[in-house]
Coordinates of C-alpha atoms and ligand atoms in Angstrom, one line a residue:
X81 CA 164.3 61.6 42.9
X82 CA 162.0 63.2 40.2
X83 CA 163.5 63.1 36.5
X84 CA 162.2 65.2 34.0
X85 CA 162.3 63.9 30.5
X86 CA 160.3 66.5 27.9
X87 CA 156.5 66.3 29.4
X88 CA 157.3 63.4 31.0
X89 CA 158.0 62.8 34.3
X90 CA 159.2 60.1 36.9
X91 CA 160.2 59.0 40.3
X92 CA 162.5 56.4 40.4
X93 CA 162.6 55.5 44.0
X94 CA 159.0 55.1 43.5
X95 CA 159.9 52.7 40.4
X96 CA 162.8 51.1 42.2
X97 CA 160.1 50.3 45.2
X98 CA 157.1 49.0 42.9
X99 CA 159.6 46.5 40.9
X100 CA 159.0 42.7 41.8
X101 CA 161.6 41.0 43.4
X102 CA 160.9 37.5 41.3
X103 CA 162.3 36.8 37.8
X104 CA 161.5 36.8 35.2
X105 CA 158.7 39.6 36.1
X106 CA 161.1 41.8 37.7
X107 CA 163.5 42.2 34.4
X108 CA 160.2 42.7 32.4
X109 CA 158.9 45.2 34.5
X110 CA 162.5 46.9 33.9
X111 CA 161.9 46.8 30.3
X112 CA 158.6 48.5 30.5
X113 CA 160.0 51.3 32.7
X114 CA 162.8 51.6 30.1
X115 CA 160.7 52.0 26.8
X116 CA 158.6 54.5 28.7
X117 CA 162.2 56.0 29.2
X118 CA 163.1 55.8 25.7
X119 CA 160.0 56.9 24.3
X120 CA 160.1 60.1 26.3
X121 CA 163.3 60.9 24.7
X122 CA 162.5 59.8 21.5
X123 CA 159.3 62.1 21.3
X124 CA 161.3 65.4 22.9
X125 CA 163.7 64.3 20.0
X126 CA 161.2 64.6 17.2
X127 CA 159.5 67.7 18.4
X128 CA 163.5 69.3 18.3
X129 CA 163.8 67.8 15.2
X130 CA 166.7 66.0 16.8
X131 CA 165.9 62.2 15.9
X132 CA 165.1 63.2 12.3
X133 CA 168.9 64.0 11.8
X134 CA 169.9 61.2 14.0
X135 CA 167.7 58.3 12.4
X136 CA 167.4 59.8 9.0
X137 CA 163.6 60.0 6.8
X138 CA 164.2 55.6 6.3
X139 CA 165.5 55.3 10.0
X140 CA 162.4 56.8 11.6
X141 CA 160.0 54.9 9.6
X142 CA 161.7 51.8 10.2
X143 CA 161.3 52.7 13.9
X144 CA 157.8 53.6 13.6
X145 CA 157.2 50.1 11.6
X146 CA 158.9 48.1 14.8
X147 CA 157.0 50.3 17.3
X148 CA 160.5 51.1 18.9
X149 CA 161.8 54.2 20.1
X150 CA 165.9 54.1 19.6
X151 CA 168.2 51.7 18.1
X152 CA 170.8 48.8 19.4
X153 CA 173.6 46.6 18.1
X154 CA 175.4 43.7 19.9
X155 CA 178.5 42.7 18.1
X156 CA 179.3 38.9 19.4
X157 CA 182.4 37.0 20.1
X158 CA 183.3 33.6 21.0
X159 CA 181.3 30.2 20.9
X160 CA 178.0 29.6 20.5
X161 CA 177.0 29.6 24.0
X162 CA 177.7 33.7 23.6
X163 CA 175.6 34.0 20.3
X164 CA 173.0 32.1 22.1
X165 CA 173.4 34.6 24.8
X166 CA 173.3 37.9 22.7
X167 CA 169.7 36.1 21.5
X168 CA 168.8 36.5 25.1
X169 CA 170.1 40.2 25.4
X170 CA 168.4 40.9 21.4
X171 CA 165.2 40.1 23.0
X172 CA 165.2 41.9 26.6
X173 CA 166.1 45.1 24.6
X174 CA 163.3 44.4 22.0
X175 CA 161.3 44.4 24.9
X176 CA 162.8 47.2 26.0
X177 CA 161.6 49.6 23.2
X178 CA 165.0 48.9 20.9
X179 CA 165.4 48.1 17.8
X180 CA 168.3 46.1 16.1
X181 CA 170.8 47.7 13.4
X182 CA 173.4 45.8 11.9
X183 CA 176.4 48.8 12.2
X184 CA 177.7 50.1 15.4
X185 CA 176.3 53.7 15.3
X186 CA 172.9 52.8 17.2
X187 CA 172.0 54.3 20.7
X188 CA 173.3 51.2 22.2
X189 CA 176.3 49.2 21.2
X190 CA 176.7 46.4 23.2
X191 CA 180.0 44.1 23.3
X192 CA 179.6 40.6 24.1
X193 CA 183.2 39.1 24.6
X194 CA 185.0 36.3 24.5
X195 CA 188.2 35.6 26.4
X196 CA 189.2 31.9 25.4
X197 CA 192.1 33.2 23.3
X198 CA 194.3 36.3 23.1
X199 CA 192.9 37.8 19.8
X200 CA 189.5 37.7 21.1
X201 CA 190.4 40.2 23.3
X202 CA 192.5 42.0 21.1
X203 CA 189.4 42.6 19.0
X204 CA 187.6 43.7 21.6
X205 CA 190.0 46.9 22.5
X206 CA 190.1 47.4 18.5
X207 CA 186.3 48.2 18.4
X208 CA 186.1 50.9 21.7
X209 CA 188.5 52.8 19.6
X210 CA 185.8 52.9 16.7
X211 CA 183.0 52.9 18.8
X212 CA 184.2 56.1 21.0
X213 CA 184.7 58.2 17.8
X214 CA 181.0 57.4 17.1
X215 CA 180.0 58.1 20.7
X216 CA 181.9 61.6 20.5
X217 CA 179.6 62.4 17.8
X218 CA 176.3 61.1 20.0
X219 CA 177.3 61.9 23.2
X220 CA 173.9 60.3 24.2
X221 CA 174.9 57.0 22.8
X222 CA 175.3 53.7 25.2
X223 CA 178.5 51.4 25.2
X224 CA 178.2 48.3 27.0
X225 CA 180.5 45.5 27.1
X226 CA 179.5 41.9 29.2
X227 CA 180.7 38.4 28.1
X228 CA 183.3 36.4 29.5
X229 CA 185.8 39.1 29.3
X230 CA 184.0 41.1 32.1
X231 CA 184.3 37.8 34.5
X232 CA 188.3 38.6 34.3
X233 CA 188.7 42.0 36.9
X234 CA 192.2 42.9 35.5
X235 CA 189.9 43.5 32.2
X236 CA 187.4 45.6 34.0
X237 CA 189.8 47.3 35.6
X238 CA 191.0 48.4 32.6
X239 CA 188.0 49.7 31.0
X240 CA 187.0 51.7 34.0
X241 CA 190.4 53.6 34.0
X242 CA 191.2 53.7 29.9
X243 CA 187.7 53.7 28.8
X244 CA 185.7 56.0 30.6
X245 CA 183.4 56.2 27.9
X246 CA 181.4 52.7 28.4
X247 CA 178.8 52.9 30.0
X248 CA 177.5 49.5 31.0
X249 CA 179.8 46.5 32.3
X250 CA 178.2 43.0 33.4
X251 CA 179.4 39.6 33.1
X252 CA 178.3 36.1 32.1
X253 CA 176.3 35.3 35.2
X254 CA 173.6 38.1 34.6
X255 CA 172.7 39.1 31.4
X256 CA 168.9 38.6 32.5
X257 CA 169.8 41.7 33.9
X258 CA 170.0 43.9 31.1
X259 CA 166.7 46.0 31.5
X260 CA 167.4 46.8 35.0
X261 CA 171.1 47.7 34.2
X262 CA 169.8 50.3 31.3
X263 CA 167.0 51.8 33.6
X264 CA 169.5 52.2 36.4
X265 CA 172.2 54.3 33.7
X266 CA 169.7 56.0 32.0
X267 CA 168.0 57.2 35.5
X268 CA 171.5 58.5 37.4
X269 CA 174.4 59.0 34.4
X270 CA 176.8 56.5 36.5
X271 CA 178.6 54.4 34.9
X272 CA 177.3 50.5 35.8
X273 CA 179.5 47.9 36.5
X274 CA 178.2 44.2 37.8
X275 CA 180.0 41.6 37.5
X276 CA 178.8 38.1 39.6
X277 CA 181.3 35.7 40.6
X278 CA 179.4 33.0 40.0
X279 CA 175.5 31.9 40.8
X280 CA 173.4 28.8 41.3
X281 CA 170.3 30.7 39.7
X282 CA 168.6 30.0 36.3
X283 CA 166.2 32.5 34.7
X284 CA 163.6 30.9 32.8
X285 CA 161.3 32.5 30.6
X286 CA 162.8 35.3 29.3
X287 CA 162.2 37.0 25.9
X288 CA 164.8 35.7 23.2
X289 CA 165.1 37.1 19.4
X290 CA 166.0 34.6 17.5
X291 CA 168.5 34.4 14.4
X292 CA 166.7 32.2 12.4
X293 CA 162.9 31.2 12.1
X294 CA 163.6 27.7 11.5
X295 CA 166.6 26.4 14.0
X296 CA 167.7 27.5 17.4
X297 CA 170.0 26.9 19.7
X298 CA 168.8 26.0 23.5
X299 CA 171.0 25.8 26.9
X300 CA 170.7 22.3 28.7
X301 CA 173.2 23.4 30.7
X302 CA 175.4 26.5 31.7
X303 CA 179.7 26.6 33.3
X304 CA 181.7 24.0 33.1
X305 CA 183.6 21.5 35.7
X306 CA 186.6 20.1 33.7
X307 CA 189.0 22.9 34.1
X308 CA 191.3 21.9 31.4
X309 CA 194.7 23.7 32.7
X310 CA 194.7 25.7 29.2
X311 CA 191.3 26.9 29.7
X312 CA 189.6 29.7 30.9
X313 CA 186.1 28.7 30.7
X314 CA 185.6 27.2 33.7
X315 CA 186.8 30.8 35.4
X316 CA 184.5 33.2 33.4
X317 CA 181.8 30.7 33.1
X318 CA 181.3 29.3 36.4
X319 CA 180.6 25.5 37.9
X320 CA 177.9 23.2 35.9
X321 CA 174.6 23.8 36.2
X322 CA 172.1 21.6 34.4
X323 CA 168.5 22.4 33.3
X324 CA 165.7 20.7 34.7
X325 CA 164.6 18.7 31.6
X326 CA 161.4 19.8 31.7
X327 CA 162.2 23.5 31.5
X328 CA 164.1 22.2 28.3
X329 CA 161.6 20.3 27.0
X330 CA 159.0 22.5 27.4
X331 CA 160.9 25.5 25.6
X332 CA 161.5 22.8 22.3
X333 CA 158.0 21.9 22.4
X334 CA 157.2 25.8 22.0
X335 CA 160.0 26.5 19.5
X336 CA 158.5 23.6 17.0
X337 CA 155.1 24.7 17.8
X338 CA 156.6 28.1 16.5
X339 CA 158.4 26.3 12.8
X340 CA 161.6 25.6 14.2
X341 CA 162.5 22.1 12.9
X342 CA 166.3 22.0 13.8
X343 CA 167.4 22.2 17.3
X344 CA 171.1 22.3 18.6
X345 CA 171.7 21.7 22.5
X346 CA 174.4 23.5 23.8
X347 CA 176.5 23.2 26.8
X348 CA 180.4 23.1 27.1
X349 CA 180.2 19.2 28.0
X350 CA 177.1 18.2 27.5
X351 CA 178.0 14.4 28.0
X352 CA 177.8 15.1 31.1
X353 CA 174.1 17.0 31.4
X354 CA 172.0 16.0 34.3
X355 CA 174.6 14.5 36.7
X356 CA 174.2 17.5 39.4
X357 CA 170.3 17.8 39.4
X358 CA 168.4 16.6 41.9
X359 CA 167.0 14.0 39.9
X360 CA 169.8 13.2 38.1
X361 CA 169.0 12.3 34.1
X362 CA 171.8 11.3 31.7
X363 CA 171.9 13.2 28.5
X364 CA 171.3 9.6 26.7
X365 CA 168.3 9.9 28.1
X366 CA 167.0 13.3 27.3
X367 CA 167.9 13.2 23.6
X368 CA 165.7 10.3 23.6
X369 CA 162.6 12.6 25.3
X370 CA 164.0 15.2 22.3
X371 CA 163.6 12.9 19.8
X372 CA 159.5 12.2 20.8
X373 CA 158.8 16.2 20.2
X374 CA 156.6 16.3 17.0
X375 CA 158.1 18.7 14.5
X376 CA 161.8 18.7 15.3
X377 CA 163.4 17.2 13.0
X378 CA 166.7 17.5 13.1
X379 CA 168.7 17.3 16.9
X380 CA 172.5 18.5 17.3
X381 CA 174.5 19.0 20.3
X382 CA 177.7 20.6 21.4
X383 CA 180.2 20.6 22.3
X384 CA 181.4 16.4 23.4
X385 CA 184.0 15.6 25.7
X386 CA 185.4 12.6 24.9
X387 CA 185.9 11.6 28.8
X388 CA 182.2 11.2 29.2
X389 CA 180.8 10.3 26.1
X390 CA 179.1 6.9 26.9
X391 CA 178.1 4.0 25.2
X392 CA 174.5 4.7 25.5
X393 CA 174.8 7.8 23.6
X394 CA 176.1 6.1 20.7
X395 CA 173.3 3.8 21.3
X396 CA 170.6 6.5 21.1
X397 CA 172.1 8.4 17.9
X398 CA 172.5 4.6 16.1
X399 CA 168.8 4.4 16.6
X400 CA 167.8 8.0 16.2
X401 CA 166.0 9.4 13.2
X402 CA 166.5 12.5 14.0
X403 CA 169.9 13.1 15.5
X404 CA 172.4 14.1 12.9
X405 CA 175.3 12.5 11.4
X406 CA 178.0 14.5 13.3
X407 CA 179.7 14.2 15.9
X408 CA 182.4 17.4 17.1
X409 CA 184.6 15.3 19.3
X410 CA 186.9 18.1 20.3
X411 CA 190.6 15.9 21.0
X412 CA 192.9 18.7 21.5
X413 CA 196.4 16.7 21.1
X414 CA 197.0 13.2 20.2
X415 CA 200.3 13.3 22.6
X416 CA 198.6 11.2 25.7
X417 CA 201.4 13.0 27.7
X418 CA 200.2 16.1 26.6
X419 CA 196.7 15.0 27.2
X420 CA 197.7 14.5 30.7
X421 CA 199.1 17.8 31.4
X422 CA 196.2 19.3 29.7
X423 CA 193.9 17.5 32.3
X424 CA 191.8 15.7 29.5
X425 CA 191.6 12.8 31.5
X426 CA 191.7 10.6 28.4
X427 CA 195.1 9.0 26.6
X428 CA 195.4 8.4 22.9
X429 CA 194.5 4.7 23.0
X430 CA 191.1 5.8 24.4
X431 CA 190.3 8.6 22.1
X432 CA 191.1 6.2 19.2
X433 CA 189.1 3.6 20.8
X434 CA 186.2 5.8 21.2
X435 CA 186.5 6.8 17.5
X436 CA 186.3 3.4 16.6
X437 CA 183.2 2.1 18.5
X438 CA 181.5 5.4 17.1
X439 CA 182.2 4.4 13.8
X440 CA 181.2 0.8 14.2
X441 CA 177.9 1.8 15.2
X442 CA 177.3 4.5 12.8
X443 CA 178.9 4.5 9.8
X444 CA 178.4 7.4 8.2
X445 CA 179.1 10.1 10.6
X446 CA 181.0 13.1 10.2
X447 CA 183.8 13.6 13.0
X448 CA 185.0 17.1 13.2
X449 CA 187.5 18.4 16.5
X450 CA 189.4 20.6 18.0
X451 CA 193.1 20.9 18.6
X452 CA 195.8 23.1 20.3
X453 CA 199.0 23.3 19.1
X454 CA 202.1 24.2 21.2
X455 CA 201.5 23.3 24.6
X456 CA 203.8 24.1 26.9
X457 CA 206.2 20.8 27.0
X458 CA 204.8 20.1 23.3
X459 CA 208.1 18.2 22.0
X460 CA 208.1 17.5 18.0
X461 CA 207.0 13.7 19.0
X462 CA 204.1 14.8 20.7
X463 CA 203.4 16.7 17.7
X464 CA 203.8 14.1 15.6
X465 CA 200.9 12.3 18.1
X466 CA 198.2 14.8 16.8
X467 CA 199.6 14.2 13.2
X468 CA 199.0 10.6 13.6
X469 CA 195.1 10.6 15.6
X470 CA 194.6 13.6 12.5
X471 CA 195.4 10.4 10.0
X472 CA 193.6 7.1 11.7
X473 CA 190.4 9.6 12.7
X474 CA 190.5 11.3 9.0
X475 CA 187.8 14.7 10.2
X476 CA 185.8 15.9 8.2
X477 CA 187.3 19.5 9.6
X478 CA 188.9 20.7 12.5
X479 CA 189.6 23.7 14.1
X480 CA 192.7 24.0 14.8
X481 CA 194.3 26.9 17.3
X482 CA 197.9 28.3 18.4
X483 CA 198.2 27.7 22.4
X484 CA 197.5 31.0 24.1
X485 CA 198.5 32.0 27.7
X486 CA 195.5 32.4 29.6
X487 CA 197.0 33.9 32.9
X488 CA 194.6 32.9 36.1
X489 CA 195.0 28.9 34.2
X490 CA 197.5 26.3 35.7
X491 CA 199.5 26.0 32.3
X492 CA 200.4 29.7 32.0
X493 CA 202.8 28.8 35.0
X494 CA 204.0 25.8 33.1
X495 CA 207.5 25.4 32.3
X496 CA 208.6 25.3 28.8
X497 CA 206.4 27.3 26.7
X498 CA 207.2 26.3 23.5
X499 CA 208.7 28.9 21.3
X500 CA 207.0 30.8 18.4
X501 CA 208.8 30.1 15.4
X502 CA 208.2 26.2 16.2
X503 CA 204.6 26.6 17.3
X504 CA 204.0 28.2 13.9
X505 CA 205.5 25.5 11.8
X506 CA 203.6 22.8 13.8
X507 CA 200.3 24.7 12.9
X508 CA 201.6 24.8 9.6
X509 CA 202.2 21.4 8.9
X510 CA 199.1 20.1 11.0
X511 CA 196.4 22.9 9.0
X512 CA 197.9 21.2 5.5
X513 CA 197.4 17.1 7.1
X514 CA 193.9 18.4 8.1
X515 CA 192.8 20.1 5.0
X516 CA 194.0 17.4 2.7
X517 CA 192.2 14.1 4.7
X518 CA 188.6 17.1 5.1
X519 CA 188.7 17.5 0.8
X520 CA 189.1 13.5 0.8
X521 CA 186.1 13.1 2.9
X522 CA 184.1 15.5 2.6
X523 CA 183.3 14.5 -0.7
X524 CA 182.3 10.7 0.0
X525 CA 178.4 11.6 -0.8
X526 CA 179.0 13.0 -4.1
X527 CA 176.5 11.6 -6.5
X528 CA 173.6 10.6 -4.4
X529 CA 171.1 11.8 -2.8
X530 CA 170.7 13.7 0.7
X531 CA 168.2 15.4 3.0
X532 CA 169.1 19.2 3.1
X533 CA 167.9 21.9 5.5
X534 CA 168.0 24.8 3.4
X535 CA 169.1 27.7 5.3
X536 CA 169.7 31.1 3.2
X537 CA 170.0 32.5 -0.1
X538 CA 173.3 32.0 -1.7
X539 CA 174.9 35.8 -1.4
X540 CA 177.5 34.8 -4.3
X541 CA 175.2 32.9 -6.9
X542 CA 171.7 34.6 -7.8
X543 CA 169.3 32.4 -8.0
X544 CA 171.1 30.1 -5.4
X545 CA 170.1 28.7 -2.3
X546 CA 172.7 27.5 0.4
X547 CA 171.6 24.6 2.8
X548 CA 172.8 21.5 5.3
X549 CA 173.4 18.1 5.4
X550 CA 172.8 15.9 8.3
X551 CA 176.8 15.4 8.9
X552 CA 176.9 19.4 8.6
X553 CA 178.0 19.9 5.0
X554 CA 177.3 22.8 3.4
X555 CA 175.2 22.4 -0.4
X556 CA 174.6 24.8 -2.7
X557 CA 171.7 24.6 -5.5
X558 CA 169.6 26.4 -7.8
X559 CA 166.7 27.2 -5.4
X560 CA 164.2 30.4 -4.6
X561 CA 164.2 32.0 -1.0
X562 CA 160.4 29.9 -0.5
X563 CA 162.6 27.0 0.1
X564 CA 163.9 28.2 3.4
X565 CA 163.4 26.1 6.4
X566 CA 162.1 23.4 4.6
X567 CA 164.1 19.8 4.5
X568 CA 164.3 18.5 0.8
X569 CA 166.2 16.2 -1.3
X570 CA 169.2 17.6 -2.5
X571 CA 171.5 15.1 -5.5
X572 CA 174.9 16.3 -4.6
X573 CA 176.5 16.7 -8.5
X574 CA 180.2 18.0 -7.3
X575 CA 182.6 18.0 -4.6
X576 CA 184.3 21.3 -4.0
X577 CA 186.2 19.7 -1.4
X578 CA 184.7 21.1 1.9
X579 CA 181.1 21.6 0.5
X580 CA 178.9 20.2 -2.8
X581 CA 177.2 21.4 -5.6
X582 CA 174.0 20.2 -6.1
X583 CA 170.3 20.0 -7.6
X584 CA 166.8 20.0 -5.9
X585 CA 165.1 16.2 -6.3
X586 CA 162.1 16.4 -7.5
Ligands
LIG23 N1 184.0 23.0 25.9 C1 184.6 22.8 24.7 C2 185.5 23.8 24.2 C3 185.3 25.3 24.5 S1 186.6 26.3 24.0 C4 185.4 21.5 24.8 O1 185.8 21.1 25.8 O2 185.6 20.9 23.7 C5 186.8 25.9 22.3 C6 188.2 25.5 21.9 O3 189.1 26.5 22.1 C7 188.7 24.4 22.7 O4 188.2 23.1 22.3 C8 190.2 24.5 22.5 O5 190.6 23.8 21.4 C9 190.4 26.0 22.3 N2 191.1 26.6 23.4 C10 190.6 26.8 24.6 N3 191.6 27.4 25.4 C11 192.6 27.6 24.6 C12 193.9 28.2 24.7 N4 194.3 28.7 25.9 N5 194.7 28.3 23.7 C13 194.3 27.9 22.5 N6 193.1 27.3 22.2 C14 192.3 27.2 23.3
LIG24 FE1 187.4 24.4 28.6 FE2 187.8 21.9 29.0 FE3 185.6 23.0 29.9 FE4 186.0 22.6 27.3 S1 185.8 21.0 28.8 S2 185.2 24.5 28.3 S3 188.1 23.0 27.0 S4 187.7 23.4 30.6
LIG25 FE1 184.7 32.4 24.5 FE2 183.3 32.4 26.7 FE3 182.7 30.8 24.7 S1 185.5 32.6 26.6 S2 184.6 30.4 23.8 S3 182.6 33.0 24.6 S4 182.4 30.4 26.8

């Protein structure tokens, strides 16, 4: 099939035929083909005088500047494992001759969902309705939506019968995909819809944008095995999967080569890292081959799970230089009947434990969680469980969520959903116990002083700079933007409660 774009011209069986069949070079061989795509159209639009009206006198030249040929916009839900992801996606469509806008009216708006609670969804469906009033306007515009909404078929179901207007669906399993996706809707007008189930495969080496210069997030590990019966996860994210260590390590030793100081390693239980590779390696283990990169020099992790959190991890961040003072120990109720029913595989005597040997060992650590209120079969005793591990733990914050059927999870069948006027009043009383012991805590460093990775310019105070502790609190000080990614000495004046006011050290 020939395809006829201004004076340029293609065959894309001959394309489809030449690509590679290995990754990473097939997807980069995708995003050539798609910026010659692009470019095409961008030049039959300037000769028409089409893209000047589109992209505006600033638009073009900020086009021209980038070397792109057509603008994109991921908007990104969920956890960090999806903002990480949208990196990922930032870059392959970089590659691909894009370039990024921060509003939605760009030739490609891409969704990238979450499905852990209901609102995230409800968010989701909020947007289309914005975003198809822009698309009526730029009927050549793209829509795509991927994330761990697509892994749920009723959802996709959905958007191929009510909105018709998106162009793109894929799910978590293949967003190394993107190019090829584009190139195939660009070259035949169909609406593209794939979705894996699940894979074993991990693509290395792909293009990523990242957020900041100065700390990134990396994957040691994708899916998650646990199936808590609240959780959806598990279903949208697919079984465990670790990195080979060395792939990690090697992608660190290039970030600090490239000024990143801070790294965080993400997985959805990384306590358990390692354990399915072939050559199995604890996570103890590779922190401590973390620790030996020159020029990190700060190391977080997330998320914990309290099940597997070992004794030779708290060993490794008591001697550590680098690993920070915070640990997010997510314990989700303090009922260890609830616990049960939640499959945490933990009781309330061992979370409490845990706490404590944590806090022998290292002091002065931050603890911040998670927790779910009104569980189906959450009585007022249970409740007053949480209340109680929320007192003896004293967090320096938690997040704390309303339990939300997840249908496809074991406890949306549970008996004895707890009703919504109760639920509400539990959250109540549990947000007030919470943000009472945080403003006690938080403020235990006031008047010394700490290491602080500046981060950004204050955008409330001129002259301001906003950076982070160690244990994760937020400082703001008199500072310029050249201060940026550097770690300096910071005397914390004031406690505001969840976050300090301070003064550089000089
Ligand atoms: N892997 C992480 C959590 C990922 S989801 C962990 O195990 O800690 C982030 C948080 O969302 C969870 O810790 C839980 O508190 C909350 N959450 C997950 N499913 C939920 C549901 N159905 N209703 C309410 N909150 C939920
Ligand atoms: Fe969900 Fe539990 Fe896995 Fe966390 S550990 S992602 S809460 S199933
Ligand atoms: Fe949401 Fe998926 Fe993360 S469901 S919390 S974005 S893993």
């Amino acid at each position: 099939m020939t395809i006829k774009i201004g004076d340029f011209e293609f065959d894309r069986d001959r394309i489809l035929e030449s690509a590679p069949a290995a990754e990473p070079q097939r997807q980069l061989y995708f995003c050539a083909r798609v910026r010659e795509i692009l470019k095409a159209r961008f030049e039959r639009d300037l000769s028409s005088g089409e893209a000047l009206l589109r992209y505006g006198k600033e638009g073009l030249q900020a086009l021209e500047e980038e070397g792109a040929y057509a603008t994109f916009h991921i908007e990104t839900y969920g956890c960090q494992m999806n903002a990480k992801d949208s990196e990922k996606l930032s870059g392959l469509l970089i590659q691909s001759g894009f370039r990024e806008t921060e509003t939605e009216d760009a030739d490609f708006v891409l969704y990238n969902t979450c499905t852990v609670r209901e609102n995230a969804n409800q968010k989701v469906y909020g947007h289309l309705g914005y975003v198809h009033s822009l698309k009526k306007k730029h009927p050549s515009m793209l829509v795509g939506i991927c994330g761990c909404m697509m892994q749920e078929p009723e959802e996709v179901e959905k958007i191929r019968k009510s909105y018709r207007f998106v162009d793109i669906i894929f799910g978590t399993h293949n967003i190394f995909k993107l190019a090829e996706l584009l190139f195939d809707r660009l070259t035949t007008g169909r609406m593209e819809v794939d979705v894996w189930e699940g894979t074993s495969e991990i693509v290395e080496d792909l293009p990523a944008e990242r957020k900041y210069s100065f700390k990134s997030g990396i994957n040691i590990m994708f899916g998650c095995n646990n199936f808590c019966s609240y959780c959806i996860v598990p279903y949208v994210r697919g079984r465990e999967r670790s990195r080979e260590p060395e792939d990690i390590l090697a992608e660190i030793r290039k970030l600090a080569s490239e000024g990143v100081v801070e790294v965080m390693l993400l997985g959805q239980n990384v306590n358990s890292y390692g354990k399915t590779l072939s050559m199995p390696i604890s996570f103890a283990k590779l922190l401590r081959r973390v620790e030996e990169i020159d020029g990190i020099e700060r190391i977080r992790f997330m998320t914990s799970h309290p099940k597997d959190l070992s004794d030779e991890l708290i060993q490794v961040m008591k001697d550590s230089k680098k690993i920070c003072r915070h640990l997010h120990l997510p314990v989700q109720s303090g009922s260890t009947e609830i616990l049960k029913k939640m499959n945490r595989r933990y009781t309330k005597e061992q979370y409490l434990a845990l706490v404590d040997r944590i806090k022998t060992a290292i002091p002065d650590i931050s603890l911040t969680t998670d927790i779910i209120v009104g569980f189906p079969g959450e009585t007022e005793e249970d409740f007053q469980d949480t209340l109680d591990v929320v007192r003896k733990v004293r967090y320096d914050s938690a997040f704390t969520f309303i339990y939300s059927k997840r249908s496809g999870t074991p406890a949306a069948a549970m008996e004895n959903q707890v009703p919504e006027e109760i639920v509400k009043d539990r959250f109540d009383r549990l947000l007030r116990e919470v943000q009472q012991i945080a403003a006690e805590v938080c403020g235990r460093d006031v008047h010394t002083v700490q290491k602080v990775l500046v981060e950004e310019k204050n955008s409330h105070m001129d002259g301001y700079v906003t950076g982070r502790m160690s244990n994760n609190t937020l400082v703001h000080f008199p500072g310029d933007e050249s201060l940026i990614g550097s770690i300096i000495d910071v005397y914390l004046e004031e406690s505001k409660g969840f976050y300090y006011m301070g003064r550089q050290e000089v």
